[in-house]
Amino acid sequence: MARTRIPPVAGGLAAAVAVVLAAACWVVFPPEIAGRALARPDVDLALPWPDEGQASAEVQGLGSLGSRGERGPVPIASVTKVMTAYVVLKDHPLAPGEAGPEITVDEQAQAESTAPDESTAPVRAGRRISERDLLALMLIPSGNNIARLLARWDAGSQEAFVEKMNREAAALGMTDTTYTGASGVEDSTTSTAEDQLRLAREVMKNEVIRSIVATRSLRVDGVPGSVVNTNTLLGRNGVIGLKTGSSTAAGGALMWAAEVRGGALVLGVVLHQNPGGSPAAGLRAALENSEKLIAAIQRELPAATR
């Protein structure tokens, strides 16, 4: 059978129509990564997104700066403690500057303070420490033993507390998040950058958390020496928080908050940086890649929003 020849003009028209249809489909059905639509940013900047892992950022009051990288849940290590603080303060709210109730350090928290291969805070059984100071010991030096102590104090057991964490995650629409412990030491606690960005949006409304995560170092009665923040970006490029995380499986992770010129608050999450290597190397990668991202936003955002 002879093949029908399409005249050049008709062929050109068909190609043009195909291009128009493809462009329309791009708008209506954006491209997908790992089976999920990649939403267009509300503020489109040329940003140095990390080459691996996943990242997401937004400007409060303006909208999304976009997301990049893998889309599935990954281990988040000590970024988990942000949800722990959120649940504790929801159950036991504190006013700005308020210390809150004193909580007795139990034998388990003391025993865990010398646990190898974990970030801990040195506390002694029987010592009474305020709720706010315990939150600081959990968020600033990332004390795993303190996270579990707060979970037991709040809910009676870490298991019961984890149920609360997952209920709050569901209420915030964090559909790709599963918490299995209060500290993040478990590799089975997984989430995505977009889900953790939802949480960052909520916790930065809390003045107590904002104040704690912006603290570079402090002293707590009964705890030797100064407590130093693991977030070394504080005070640079407008950074005012939030929380680091690192483990072999998670690599490095950082939930961050920064103020840009004009007073806008930018929130971001970088996960799964250099997974499989040492936790220290992963954390360095998360901090370095986040700093590049934040510095670029500081440069580009004011001009883009004039």
Coordinates of C-alpha atoms in Angstrom, one line a residue:
M1 CA 0.0 0.0 0.0
A2 CA 1.3 3.4 -0.9
R3 CA 2.1 5.7 2.0
T4 CA 0.1 9.0 2.2
R5 CA 2.4 12.0 1.8
I6 CA 1.7 14.9 4.1
P7 CA 2.2 18.2 2.4
P8 CA 4.9 20.4 3.9
V9 CA 2.5 23.1 5.0
A10 CA 0.1 20.6 6.7
G11 CA 3.1 19.0 8.3
G12 CA 4.3 22.4 9.6
L13 CA 0.8 23.1 11.0
A14 CA 0.6 19.8 12.7
A15 CA 4.0 20.3 14.3
A16 CA 2.9 23.8 15.5
V17 CA -0.3 22.4 17.0
A18 CA 1.8 19.7 18.7
V19 CA 4.0 22.3 20.3
V20 CA 1.0 24.3 21.5
L21 CA -0.6 21.2 23.0
A22 CA 2.7 20.2 24.7
A23 CA 3.0 23.7 26.2
A24 CA -0.6 23.5 27.4
C25 CA 0.0 20.1 29.0
W26 CA 3.1 21.5 30.7
V27 CA 0.9 24.1 32.4
V28 CA -2.0 21.8 33.2
F29 CA 0.0 18.7 34.0
P30 CA 3.5 19.8 35.2
P31 CA 6.4 17.4 34.8
E32 CA 6.8 14.7 37.4
I33 CA 9.7 13.4 39.5
A34 CA 9.3 9.9 40.9
G35 CA 5.6 9.9 40.1
R36 CA 4.7 13.2 41.8
A37 CA 3.9 16.5 40.1
L38 CA 6.6 19.2 40.5
A39 CA 4.8 22.4 41.3
R40 CA 6.0 25.6 39.8
P41 CA 7.4 28.1 42.3
D42 CA 5.5 31.3 43.2
V43 CA 8.7 33.2 43.2
D44 CA 11.0 32.0 40.4
L45 CA 14.7 32.6 41.2
A46 CA 17.9 31.1 39.8
L47 CA 19.1 29.2 42.9
P48 CA 22.0 26.8 43.5
W49 CA 20.0 23.9 44.7
P50 CA 21.9 20.9 46.1
D51 CA 23.0 18.3 43.5
E52 CA 21.8 15.4 45.7
G53 CA 19.1 14.7 48.2
Q54 CA 16.1 17.0 48.3
A55 CA 15.4 20.6 49.2
S56 CA 12.4 23.0 49.4
A57 CA 12.1 26.6 50.3
E58 CA 9.5 29.4 50.6
V59 CA 9.1 33.1 51.5
Q60 CA 6.4 33.7 54.0
G61 CA 3.7 36.0 52.6
L62 CA 4.9 35.4 49.0
G63 CA 4.9 31.7 48.5
S64 CA 7.1 28.8 47.3
L65 CA 10.6 29.2 45.9
G66 CA 10.4 25.7 44.6
S67 CA 11.6 22.1 45.4
R68 CA 14.3 20.0 43.9
G69 CA 15.6 16.5 44.1
E70 CA 14.1 13.1 45.1
R71 CA 10.5 13.2 46.3
G72 CA 10.2 10.1 48.5
P73 CA 10.5 10.0 52.3
V74 CA 14.1 9.7 53.6
P75 CA 15.5 9.5 57.2
I76 CA 15.6 12.9 58.8
A77 CA 17.7 12.2 62.0
S78 CA 17.5 15.0 64.6
V79 CA 15.3 17.3 62.5
T80 CA 12.7 15.0 64.2
K81 CA 13.2 17.0 67.4
V82 CA 11.4 20.0 65.9
M83 CA 8.1 18.0 66.0
T84 CA 9.0 16.8 69.5
A85 CA 9.3 20.5 70.6
Y86 CA 6.0 21.3 68.7
V87 CA 4.1 18.6 70.5
V88 CA 5.5 19.3 74.0
L89 CA 4.7 23.0 73.7
K90 CA 1.2 22.3 72.3
D91 CA 0.5 20.2 75.4
H92 CA 2.4 22.4 77.8
P93 CA 2.5 26.0 76.3
L94 CA 5.0 28.6 77.5
A95 CA 4.8 32.3 77.3
P96 CA 7.8 34.2 75.9
G97 CA 10.4 34.3 78.8
E98 CA 8.5 31.8 80.9
A99 CA 10.6 28.9 82.3
G100 CA 7.6 26.6 82.8
P101 CA 7.4 23.6 85.3
E102 CA 10.5 21.9 86.6
I103 CA 10.9 18.4 85.4
T104 CA 12.9 15.8 87.3
V105 CA 15.7 14.1 85.4
D106 CA 15.2 10.3 85.6
E107 CA 17.7 7.5 85.8
Q108 CA 17.2 6.6 82.1
A109 CA 18.1 10.1 80.9
Q110 CA 21.2 10.1 83.0
A111 CA 22.2 6.6 81.7
E112 CA 21.6 7.7 78.1
S113 CA 23.7 10.8 78.5
T114 CA 26.9 8.7 78.0
A115 CA 25.4 6.6 75.1
P116 CA 28.0 6.1 72.4
D117 CA 27.3 7.3 68.8
E118 CA 24.5 9.6 70.0
S119 CA 24.3 13.4 70.6
T120 CA 23.4 13.8 74.2
A121 CA 23.3 16.3 77.1
P122 CA 25.1 15.5 80.4
V123 CA 22.3 15.5 83.0
R124 CA 22.2 13.8 86.4
A125 CA 19.2 11.9 87.9
G126 CA 17.3 13.8 90.5
R127 CA 18.2 17.2 89.1
R128 CA 15.1 19.4 88.4
I129 CA 15.3 21.4 85.1
S130 CA 12.7 23.7 83.7
E131 CA 10.7 22.8 80.6
R132 CA 12.2 25.6 78.7
D133 CA 15.8 24.6 79.6
L134 CA 15.1 21.0 78.6
L135 CA 13.7 22.2 75.3
A136 CA 16.9 24.1 74.8
L137 CA 19.1 21.1 75.7
M138 CA 17.2 19.1 73.1
L139 CA 17.2 21.7 70.3
I140 CA 20.6 23.5 70.7
P141 CA 23.1 20.6 71.3
S142 CA 20.6 18.1 70.0
G143 CA 20.3 15.9 73.1
N144 CA 18.7 12.6 72.2
N145 CA 18.3 11.7 75.9
I146 CA 16.5 14.9 76.5
A147 CA 14.1 14.3 73.7
R148 CA 13.1 10.9 75.2
L149 CA 12.9 12.4 78.7
L150 CA 10.5 15.1 77.4
A151 CA 8.5 12.4 75.6
R152 CA 8.1 10.3 78.8
W153 CA 7.2 13.4 80.8
D154 CA 4.6 14.5 78.4
A155 CA 2.9 11.2 77.5
G156 CA 4.1 8.6 80.0
S157 CA 6.2 6.7 77.4
Q158 CA 8.0 7.4 74.2
E159 CA 5.6 5.1 72.4
A160 CA 2.6 7.1 73.5
F161 CA 4.4 10.3 72.6
V162 CA 5.2 9.0 69.1
E163 CA 1.4 8.5 68.5
K164 CA 0.9 12.2 69.3
M165 CA 3.7 13.1 66.9
N166 CA 2.1 11.2 64.0
R167 CA -1.3 12.7 64.8
E168 CA 0.1 16.2 64.6
A169 CA 1.9 15.4 61.4
A170 CA -1.4 14.1 59.8
A171 CA -3.2 17.3 61.0
L172 CA -0.6 19.4 59.3
G173 CA -1.0 17.5 56.0
M174 CA 2.4 15.8 56.3
T175 CA 1.3 12.8 54.3
D176 CA 4.8 11.5 53.6
T177 CA 6.0 11.5 57.2
T178 CA 6.4 8.7 59.7
Y179 CA 7.8 9.3 63.2
T180 CA 9.0 6.3 65.2
G181 CA 10.9 8.0 68.0
A182 CA 11.2 11.4 69.7
S183 CA 14.9 12.0 69.0
G184 CA 15.4 10.9 65.3
V185 CA 18.0 8.3 66.1
E186 CA 15.9 5.7 64.4
D187 CA 16.4 5.4 60.6
S188 CA 12.7 4.5 60.4
T189 CA 11.7 8.1 61.1
T190 CA 11.3 9.4 57.6
S191 CA 9.9 12.5 55.9
T192 CA 10.3 14.8 52.9
A193 CA 11.6 18.4 52.5
E194 CA 8.2 19.6 51.6
D195 CA 6.6 18.0 54.6
Q196 CA 9.2 19.4 57.0
L197 CA 8.7 22.8 55.4
R198 CA 5.0 22.6 56.5
L199 CA 6.2 22.0 60.1
A200 CA 8.8 24.8 59.9
R201 CA 6.0 27.1 58.9
E202 CA 4.0 26.2 62.1
V203 CA 6.9 26.2 64.6
M204 CA 8.1 29.6 63.6
K205 CA 4.8 31.0 64.8
N206 CA 5.9 29.9 68.3
E207 CA 7.9 32.6 70.0
V208 CA 9.5 30.2 72.5
I209 CA 10.8 27.9 69.7
R210 CA 12.0 30.9 67.7
S211 CA 13.9 32.2 70.7
I212 CA 15.6 28.9 71.5
V213 CA 16.6 28.0 67.9
A214 CA 18.2 31.4 67.4
T215 CA 20.5 30.9 70.5
R216 CA 24.1 30.3 69.7
S217 CA 25.1 29.1 73.2
L218 CA 23.8 29.2 76.7
R219 CA 24.4 27.8 80.2
V220 CA 21.9 25.6 82.1
D221 CA 22.0 25.1 85.8
G222 CA 23.3 21.6 86.6
V223 CA 24.8 21.1 83.2
P224 CA 28.6 21.6 83.0
G225 CA 30.0 24.1 80.5
S226 CA 28.3 26.0 77.7
V227 CA 25.7 24.4 75.5
V228 CA 26.7 25.2 71.9
N229 CA 24.2 25.2 68.9
T230 CA 25.0 22.6 66.2
N231 CA 23.6 25.1 63.6
T232 CA 26.8 27.0 62.7
L233 CA 25.0 29.2 60.2
L234 CA 23.3 31.2 62.9
G235 CA 24.0 34.9 62.5
R236 CA 25.2 34.6 58.9
N237 CA 23.1 35.7 56.0
G238 CA 20.2 36.5 58.3
V239 CA 19.9 32.9 59.6
I240 CA 17.8 32.7 62.8
G241 CA 17.3 28.9 63.1
L242 CA 16.3 26.1 63.0
K243 CA 17.5 22.5 63.5
T244 CA 20.3 20.2 62.2
G245 CA 20.3 16.5 61.8
S246 CA 22.8 13.8 60.8
S247 CA 23.3 10.1 60.7
T248 CA 24.8 7.6 58.3
A249 CA 21.5 6.7 56.7
A250 CA 20.1 10.3 56.7
G251 CA 23.4 12.0 55.8
G252 CA 23.1 15.6 56.7
A253 CA 19.9 17.6 57.1
L254 CA 19.0 21.1 58.0
M255 CA 15.7 22.9 58.6
W256 CA 16.5 26.6 58.4
A257 CA 15.0 30.0 58.8
A258 CA 16.5 33.3 57.6
E259 CA 15.4 37.0 57.5
V260 CA 16.0 38.8 54.3
R261 CA 16.2 42.6 53.7
G262 CA 12.8 44.1 54.1
G263 CA 11.9 41.8 56.9
A264 CA 10.6 38.8 54.9
L265 CA 11.1 35.4 56.5
V266 CA 12.5 32.6 54.3
L267 CA 12.1 29.0 55.4
G268 CA 13.9 26.0 53.9
V269 CA 14.7 22.3 54.4
V270 CA 17.6 20.4 52.9
L271 CA 17.7 16.6 53.4
H272 CA 19.7 13.5 52.5
Q273 CA 23.1 15.2 51.9
N274 CA 26.0 12.8 51.4
P275 CA 24.0 9.8 52.8
G276 CA 26.1 6.7 53.5
G277 CA 29.1 8.6 54.6
S278 CA 30.0 9.8 58.1
P279 CA 27.4 11.9 59.9
A280 CA 29.9 14.7 60.3
A281 CA 30.5 14.8 56.6
G282 CA 26.8 14.8 55.9
L283 CA 26.2 17.6 58.3
R284 CA 28.9 19.7 56.7
A285 CA 27.4 19.1 53.3
A286 CA 23.9 20.1 54.6
L287 CA 25.3 23.3 56.1
E288 CA 27.4 24.3 53.1
N289 CA 24.6 23.6 50.6
S290 CA 22.1 25.5 52.7
E291 CA 24.4 28.4 53.1
K292 CA 24.8 28.7 49.3
L293 CA 21.1 28.6 48.9
I294 CA 20.4 31.2 51.6
A295 CA 23.1 33.5 50.3
A296 CA 21.6 33.4 46.8
I297 CA 18.1 34.1 48.1
Q298 CA 19.5 37.1 50.0
R299 CA 21.0 38.4 46.7
E300 CA 18.1 37.6 44.3
L301 CA 14.9 38.0 46.3
P302 CA 14.8 41.8 46.8
A303 CA 15.2 42.5 43.1
A304 CA 12.7 39.8 42.1
T305 CA 9.9 41.2 44.4
R306 CA 10.2 44.9 43.7

